[in-house]
């Protein structure tokens, strides 16, 4: 049988590059499409010599031309760090709206199965806890986070419209906080910030009093969820996240412990509309995909700390973290 061919938009980013690697290892031919706004060619450098891999520099907010057969489209292009919501609000709105429209048009033209990378941010600052897919959310449409939240809510809406109206075979994954190798140290999100600060011996910047919660999942668990969802018949949105919930202060403490850093915590202002609590209800993923996260936070964070430490060391600084058993990615 001919190999499946997939397009991954946002493929030079953190999650996209991890997904590309997995698809190649599953025997796919893959096209990575990215405008490098928050991604990096370094994330795909090790794939360049693979004959099954192609990379196209393109902004998906403009018409997407992708010659040849396509079986699957993974639409992952979008900046995702809250630090970017104020910095580049209009590109975020455009990629969620126009980018999703173009990616859906391509999937329709090719008869390809389509997956949208949505987010737990569609639940906003949730009033229901944990969040199941039935919850409609609590989003401030005009706040600084609204550009991302509403773009993703629109993206879900247009995906379902293409599904109902044009019969596009679609999947929606609501991704909860994910971390792992290939996050940018200057990305601005909690885990890369804390790890980078810990390794450099700088204070860890806890926003607010650090009592807000997040549930953090390792990227390999997430990618496994994508593959299972793509192969399933589940058209409804599916939460993919690790339901073990931590306060931000606990995550900071864990990173200090695992990295062996003596950094202290400093407290800074809480960003506007920062969700107070977040934890996925993963009943649907368990029941329809037989999916559960496998990597505990201590293990995933240790692997990630080591990945960051190698890079900090290469640039001539940082502390050496404690030894761990697992691969460093
Ligand atoms: P990332 O910033 O590392 O990757 C995003 C990629 O999209 C980058 O390579 C960027 O250059 C590319 N991109 C942005 N605008 C583009 C455009 N107009 N055209 C082409 N490419 C463009 O972020 P990530 O964490 O890897 O997130 C990937 C996807 O997963 C995003 O859609 C994000 O909303 C979603 N998501 C991520 C998380 C998480 O915890 N990492 C949580 C929820 C949802
Ligand atoms: N956060 C923090 N210090 C940082 C970065 C983030 O305390 O240096 C907090 C942030 O306010 C939020 C949580 O950590 O409560 C997770 O933030 P992140 O940027 O990773 O993503 P979010 O879940 O808010 O989308």
Coordinates of N, CA, C and O and ligand atoms in Angstrom, one line a residue, residues 80-83 85 119-121 145 148 177-178 183 187-194 197 204-208 210 212-214 248-249 266 268-271 274-276 278, ligand 2:
X80 N 1.4 30.3 20.5 CA 0.6 29.7 21.6 C 0.9 30.2 23.0 O 0.3 29.9 24.0
X81 N 2.0 31.1 23.0 CA 2.4 31.5 24.4 C 1.6 32.8 24.8 O 1.5 33.7 24.0
X82 N 1.1 32.9 26.0 CA 0.4 34.1 26.4 C 1.3 35.3 26.3 O 0.8 36.4 26.1
X83 N 2.6 35.2 26.3 CA 3.5 36.3 26.1 C 3.3 36.9 24.7 O 3.5 38.1 24.5
X85 N 0.4 37.0 23.1 CA -1.0 37.5 22.9 C -1.0 39.0 22.8 O -1.8 39.6 22.0
X119 N -7.6 24.2 21.9 CA -6.9 24.4 23.2 C -7.8 24.4 24.4 O -9.0 24.8 24.2
X120 N -7.3 24.2 25.5 CA -8.1 24.4 26.8 C -8.5 25.8 27.0 O -9.4 26.1 27.7
X121 N -7.8 26.7 26.2 CA -8.2 28.2 26.3 C -9.6 28.4 25.8 O -10.2 29.5 26.1
X145 N -6.2 38.0 26.3 CA -6.2 36.6 25.9 C -7.2 36.3 24.9 O -7.2 35.2 24.2
X148 N -6.5 35.0 21.2 CA -6.1 33.6 21.1 C -7.4 32.7 21.3 O -7.7 31.8 20.5
X177 N -2.1 22.3 28.7 CA -0.7 22.7 28.8 C 0.3 21.5 28.6 O 0.2 20.5 29.3
X178 N 1.1 21.7 27.6 CA 2.0 20.6 27.2 C 3.5 21.2 27.2 O 3.6 22.3 26.9
X183 N 10.8 23.3 23.2 CA 10.1 24.6 23.5 C 11.3 25.7 23.5 O 12.4 25.4 23.8
X187 N 10.3 31.5 25.2 CA 8.9 31.3 24.7 C 7.9 32.1 25.6 O 6.9 32.6 25.2
X188 N 8.3 32.2 26.9 CA 7.4 33.0 27.8 C 6.5 32.2 28.6 O 5.9 32.7 29.6
X189 N 6.3 30.9 28.3 CA 5.4 30.0 29.0 C 6.0 29.5 30.3 O 7.3 29.6 30.5
X190 N 5.2 29.1 31.2 CA 5.6 28.7 32.6 C 6.8 27.8 32.6 O 7.9 28.1 33.2
X191 N 6.7 26.6 31.9 CA 7.7 25.6 32.1 C 9.1 26.0 31.5 O 10.1 25.9 32.1
X192 N 9.1 26.5 30.2 CA 10.4 26.9 29.7 C 11.0 28.1 30.5 O 12.2 28.1 30.7
X193 N 10.1 29.0 30.9 CA 10.6 30.1 31.8 C 11.3 29.6 33.0 O 12.5 29.9 33.3
X194 N 10.6 28.7 33.8 CA 11.1 28.2 35.0 C 12.4 27.4 34.8 O 13.3 27.5 35.6
X197 N 15.3 29.7 33.8 CA 15.7 30.5 35.0 C 16.4 29.6 36.0 O 17.5 30.0 36.5
X204 N 13.0 32.4 39.8 CA 11.9 31.9 39.0 C 10.7 32.9 39.2 O 10.3 33.3 40.3
X205 N 10.2 33.4 38.1 CA 9.2 34.5 38.1 C 7.8 33.8 38.2 O 7.2 33.4 37.3
X206 N 7.2 33.8 39.5 CA 5.9 33.3 39.7 C 4.9 34.5 39.6 O 5.1 35.5 40.2
X207 N 3.9 34.3 38.7 CA 2.9 35.4 38.5 C 1.8 35.2 39.5 O 1.3 34.1 39.7
X208 N 1.4 36.3 40.1 CA 0.4 36.3 41.2 C 1.0 35.6 42.4 O 2.2 35.7 42.6
X210 N 0.9 32.4 42.8 CA 1.3 31.0 42.4 C 0.3 30.0 42.8 O 0.5 28.8 42.7
X212 N -2.7 29.6 41.4 CA -3.5 29.2 40.2 C -3.0 27.8 39.8 O -1.8 27.5 40.0
X213 N -3.9 27.0 39.2 CA -3.4 25.6 38.9 C -3.4 25.4 37.4 O -4.1 26.0 36.6
X214 N -2.5 24.4 37.0 CA -2.4 23.9 35.7 C -2.2 22.4 35.8 O -1.6 21.9 36.8
X248 N 0.9 26.6 40.3 CA 2.1 27.1 39.7 C 3.3 27.1 40.6 O 4.4 26.7 40.2
X249 N 3.1 27.4 41.9 CA 4.1 27.4 42.8 C 4.7 25.9 43.0 O 5.9 25.7 43.2
X266 N 10.5 34.7 42.8 CA 10.0 36.0 43.0 C 8.6 36.2 42.4 O 8.3 35.4 41.5
X268 N 5.5 38.2 40.6 CA 5.3 39.3 39.7 C 3.8 39.4 39.5 O 3.0 38.4 39.9
X269 N 3.3 40.4 38.8 CA 1.9 40.7 38.7 C 1.2 39.5 37.8 O 1.9 39.0 36.9
X270 N 0.0 39.2 38.2 CA -0.7 38.1 37.5 C -1.2 38.8 36.2 O -1.9 39.8 36.2
X271 N -1.0 38.1 35.0 CA -1.5 38.7 33.8 C -3.1 38.8 33.8 O -3.7 37.9 34.4
X274 N -5.8 35.6 33.6 CA -5.1 34.4 33.7 C -6.0 33.4 34.4 O -6.5 33.6 35.5
X275 N -6.3 32.2 33.8 CA -7.2 31.3 34.4 C -6.8 30.8 35.8 O -5.6 30.5 36.0
X276 N -7.7 30.8 36.7 CA -7.4 30.4 38.1 C -7.2 28.9 38.3 O -6.4 28.5 39.2
X278 N -7.2 25.0 36.0 CA -7.3 24.3 34.7 C -7.0 22.8 34.9 O -5.9 22.5 35.4
Ligands
LIG2 N1 3.4 31.8 34.9 C1 4.2 32.1 35.9 N2 5.5 32.5 35.6 C2 6.0 32.6 34.3 C3 5.1 32.2 33.3 C4 3.9 31.8 33.6 O1 3.9 32.1 37.1 O2 7.2 32.9 34.2 C5 2.1 31.3 35.2 C6 0.9 32.0 34.4 O3 0.5 33.2 35.0 C7 -0.1 30.9 34.4 C8 0.7 29.6 34.4 O4 2.0 29.9 34.9 O5 -0.9 31.0 35.6 C9 0.8 28.9 33.1 O6 1.2 29.9 32.2 P1 1.6 29.5 30.7 O7 2.2 30.8 30.1 O8 2.5 28.3 30.6 O9 0.3 29.1 29.9 P2 -1.3 29.3 30.2 O10 -1.7 28.0 30.9 O11 -1.6 30.5 31.0 O12 -1.9 29.4 28.8

